[in-house]
Amino acid sequence: MTRDQAEARVRFLREEIRRHERLYYVLNAPEISDEEYDRLERELRDFETRFPELVTPDSPTQRVGETPSSEFPSFVHRTPMLSLDNTYSEDELRDFEERVFRIVGRREMDYTAELKIDGLSMALLYERGRLARGVTRGDGVRGDDVTRNVRAIRAVPLVLAGNDVPGDLEVRGEVFLPRSRFAAINEEREERGEEPFANPRNAAAGTMKNLDARVVAERGLDVYAYQVALAKGVTLRSQWEALERMRAWGLRTNPTSRLCRGLQGVLDFCSEWRDRRDSLEYEIDGVVVKVNEFALQEELGFTSKFPRWAIAYKYPARQAATVVRGIDVQVGRTGKLTPVALLDPVVLAGSTVSRATLHNEEEVARKDVREGDTVFIEKGGDVIPKVVSVVLAERPERAQPWTPPRACPVCRTPVVRPDGEVERRCPNASCPAQVEERLKHYARREAMDVEGLGDVLVHQLVETGLVGDFADLYRLVERREALLALERMADKSADNLLAQIEASKTRELRRLVFGLGIRFVGERAAMLLARHFRSLDALAKAGVDEIDSIYEIGPAVAHSVHHWFAQEANGRLVEGLKAAGVRTEEDKGAAGSLAFQGQQFVLTGGLESMTRDEAKAAIEARGGRVTASVSKKTAYVVVGKDPGSKHDKAKELGVVCLDEDGFRRLLGG
Ligand code: IVH
C-alpha cells in the first residue's frame, strides 16, 4: 500500500469512528456493534503504528474517552482512569496470556475474573473514611466532579466501616442501573413523551449528569467497586485481596467475582456467564480478566492506552439480520404513535422476533428504515427488540422512504405534535385504539388483574361498543346476551370473564390507582399514593403540594395526578367505578399493618406458595420495600429454591435470612 492510499484510509477511518462515536454517545443510536467499532479503531491504530507521521493530536486514538461536560467542575484524576483492550475470542485470550508469560518470564498465573457491567466508571475518594468526592472518568485524565450526585446513590457508603480504613483512599467502580429500574424509567419517559434511554449504560450516564440530585436518588443506581487506585498506608498484594478489603470497608463489590488459578478457570467463568447473563439484574457486555498479583501487574505495566495486566473479554452483541416487511404505527394509551417494524421472523437471544420498535418517526428518518430493507435488530436492556441499523448494500432498488401518517391510523383524527416533544399523538381521547390500550392496562396483572381480558377480546368489546371505559366492564354482567354474541364466546368463557371482572372489584387501592393509567404513575408511585391517601376520594381532592410532599413522589407525578382528577370525564369515570361497586378505599385490614415500614427486603430463589410478584406485593402492602441487592441496610433476605449469590452475600453481611415458612409467619404476624 502506498503512503497516499494509507493516508486516505486513515482519513476515512477517523471520520467513520467519529461518526459512530457521535451516534453512540450523543444520539444514543449506534449503527454498528461494539465489535465492529473496535475493528475500525484497531485498523486505525495499526495504520498509525506503521505510518507514525500520520498520527494527529485529534485522532480518535489519541483520546481515552468522552470529553467532560461543562456543567460540573472538572477534577484531574490523581492517576489516569484507563480503559481496557478488548478481545472477542478465546484464542485472543490465550494470546493475552502468552504476552503476559513472555514479559514476566513464567508460565503459571492467577487471574481474577470479574463481570464487566455496562455502566459508567466512577472514582470515589474517601478522606478519613468519609466520602469526599465522586468523579466521572471523563477523558481519563479529567472528569466531572459529581460528588453531589454520587452522594445520592444509596449503594455508595458515605462513611466506611472498620478501623483499618486508610486515611486517604481512592476506589474505582462501575455505576449502573439495574434492569428493572431501567425498564421503569423508560416507561415513565415514554409516557412523558421523552425519548427513552437506549440502554442502561446511557441511562446511568444521563442520570449522573443530571443537575438535580433528587432525580439521581429516585433513579435507583447501584455501584460495584472493582479497583483500589490508592490506599495510603495499606499494603495490598493482589487484586483479590483488594476486592476483599473493599468489601470489608463496606463498599459493594460484585459477589460473582472469582479468583482463577490459570486461564482455564477464566475461560470457564466466561462461558458460564455467557449462558447465565440474562439471569442477572444488570447488563454485562463481557468479563474483565486481571492478573491477580500486584507485583506482576507492576512488571507488566501499561501501553500508551491500556494496562498490559488486564483485558476485557467481550461477548458478541445479540444481534440478528432480517427483512422489514412493513412499518406499522401503534397508538398507545396516551395517544402516542409508535412506528413498529414488521419483520420476517428471526430467532434472537432465545426467542422468535417478528416486530421491533422504531421508537418514533425521527428515529425512522435518522436510520432511514424502509420497507424491504435488511436490518440488524438487537435486544437491549428492554425486552422489546429494536432496529439498530440498515444494511444499505441490500436495499431493494425501488425501496421508498417511509412517510409518517398525518392522521391517526385508527380513528383518522389529524395527529398533533406538542411543542418540544419528539412524538406525535392522536389527540382524540375516545380513539378506539387508546380506549383499548387503557383497558388492557387496567386489566394488567400488575393492575386490576382481570385474567381473560386479552387483546382480541378487548378489541371486540370496544369495536361492538359494549365497553367504552373501565366502568362499562362492570356492566357487562347485565349484557350477557350481547357478550355471548361475540365470536368465540361460549357460556363458560363468558362466566369466567364475568367472575374475573367481579373479583377485580376488591383489588387493593394501589392496583386501582396504577390501573387508571395516569401519566407518570407507575406501580411504585401508585403504591405510595395509595398508602398515603388511603382512598381515591382523598387522592382526588389532594392539592399538588400535598402530593408532592410525599417522600419519593416528584412534582411531575403530582401535577399529572392533580390534572387527571381535574378532568370532568375522569370524575365521571371514578363515580362510575364507585357505582359499580369497585372498592376505592384501602382495605381496613391493611390499615393497621404497616408492620414492615422502612424495612428493605431482598428476594432470591423461587417460592412455592406464591409468585415473586405476590411476595413483593405482600411486602409493599405492609410498608416494606423490595430491593435488588443485599446490603447492610437489608432487613431480611427471603430465600427460596435455588437461591442465587444474594444468599451468600446475606450470610456474609449477617443479614437475617428467612425460608418460605419463616417469611409466611412474618407476613402472618
Ligand atoms: S478495570 C485499568 N474492572 O470497563 C483498569 N473495569 O474498558 C480499568 N468495567 O472503564 C478498569 N467492570 O468502566 C475494570 N470489574 C471491572 C469492570 C470494569 C466494568 C468497565 C470500566 C472500564 C471499562 C474498561
JSON list of N, CA and C in Angstrom, two decimals, residues 43 50 113 268 289 390 482 571 612 623 639 647:
[
{"chain": "A", "resi": 43, "resn": "GLU", "atom": "N", "xyz": [-7.96, -1.01, 13.30]},
{"chain": "A", "resi": 43, "resn": "GLU", "atom": "CA", "xyz": [-7.34, -0.81, 11.99]},
{"chain": "A", "resi": 43, "resn": "GLU", "atom": "C", "xyz": [-6.63, 0.53, 11.94]},
{"chain": "A", "resi": 50, "resn": "ARG", "atom": "N", "xyz": [2.17, 1.84, 11.73]},
{"chain": "A", "resi": 50, "resn": "ARG", "atom": "CA", "xyz": [3.00, 1.66, 10.54]},
{"chain": "A", "resi": 50, "resn": "ARG", "atom": "C", "xyz": [3.42, 2.99, 9.92]},
{"chain": "A", "resi": 113, "resn": "ALA", "atom": "N", "xyz": [-11.44, -12.99, 37.61]},
{"chain": "A", "resi": 113, "resn": "ALA", "atom": "CA", "xyz": [-12.43, -12.83, 36.55]},
{"chain": "A", "resi": 113, "resn": "ALA", "atom": "C", "xyz": [-13.59, -12.05, 37.16]},
{"chain": "A", "resi": 268, "resn": "ASP", "atom": "N", "xyz": [-13.72, -20.90, 31.79]},
{"chain": "A", "resi": 268, "resn": "ASP", "atom": "CA", "xyz": [-14.95, -21.48, 32.34]},
{"chain": "A", "resi": 268, "resn": "ASP", "atom": "C", "xyz": [-15.89, -20.38, 32.82]},
{"chain": "A", "resi": 289, "resn": "VAL", "atom": "N", "xyz": [-10.64, -9.58, 32.84]},
{"chain": "A", "resi": 289, "resn": "VAL", "atom": "CA", "xyz": [-9.66, -10.54, 33.34]},
{"chain": "A", "resi": 289, "resn": "VAL", "atom": "C", "xyz": [-8.44, -9.76, 33.80]},
{"chain": "A", "resi": 390, "resn": "VAL", "atom": "N", "xyz": [-29.46, -0.32, 9.17]},
{"chain": "A", "resi": 390, "resn": "VAL", "atom": "CA", "xyz": [-29.93, -0.81, 7.88]},
{"chain": "A", "resi": 390, "resn": "VAL", "atom": "C", "xyz": [-28.72, -1.25, 7.07]},
{"chain": "A", "resi": 482, "resn": "ALA", "atom": "N", "xyz": [-75.45, -9.99, 24.78]},
{"chain": "A", "resi": 482, "resn": "ALA", "atom": "CA", "xyz": [-74.58, -9.32, 23.80]},
{"chain": "A", "resi": 482, "resn": "ALA", "atom": "C", "xyz": [-73.17, -9.90, 23.85]},
{"chain": "A", "resi": 571, "resn": "GLY", "atom": "N", "xyz": [-63.68, 12.43, 36.45]},
{"chain": "A", "resi": 571, "resn": "GLY", "atom": "CA", "xyz": [-64.54, 12.47, 37.63]},
{"chain": "A", "resi": 571, "resn": "GLY", "atom": "C", "xyz": [-65.73, 11.53, 37.43]},
{"chain": "A", "resi": 612, "resn": "ARG", "atom": "N", "xyz": [-43.18, -14.38, 42.72]},
{"chain": "A", "resi": 612, "resn": "ARG", "atom": "CA", "xyz": [-42.33, -13.28, 43.13]},
{"chain": "A", "resi": 612, "resn": "ARG", "atom": "C", "xyz": [-43.15, -11.99, 43.27]},
{"chain": "A", "resi": 623, "resn": "GLY", "atom": "N", "xyz": [-45.88, -1.85, 53.90]},
{"chain": "A", "resi": 623, "resn": "GLY", "atom": "CA", "xyz": [-45.00, -0.69, 54.03]},
{"chain": "A", "resi": 623, "resn": "GLY", "atom": "C", "xyz": [-43.53, -0.99, 53.79]},
{"chain": "A", "resi": 639, "resn": "VAL", "atom": "N", "xyz": [-35.28, -16.45, 51.20]},
{"chain": "A", "resi": 639, "resn": "VAL", "atom": "CA", "xyz": [-34.53, -17.42, 50.41]},
{"chain": "A", "resi": 639, "resn": "VAL", "atom": "C", "xyz": [-35.42, -18.56, 49.96]},
{"chain": "A", "resi": 647, "resn": "HIS", "atom": "N", "xyz": [-27.90, -14.95, 48.51]},
{"chain": "A", "resi": 647, "resn": "HIS", "atom": "CA", "xyz": [-27.94, -15.69, 49.77]},
{"chain": "A", "resi": 647, "resn": "HIS", "atom": "C", "xyz": [-26.54, -15.67, 50.42]}
]
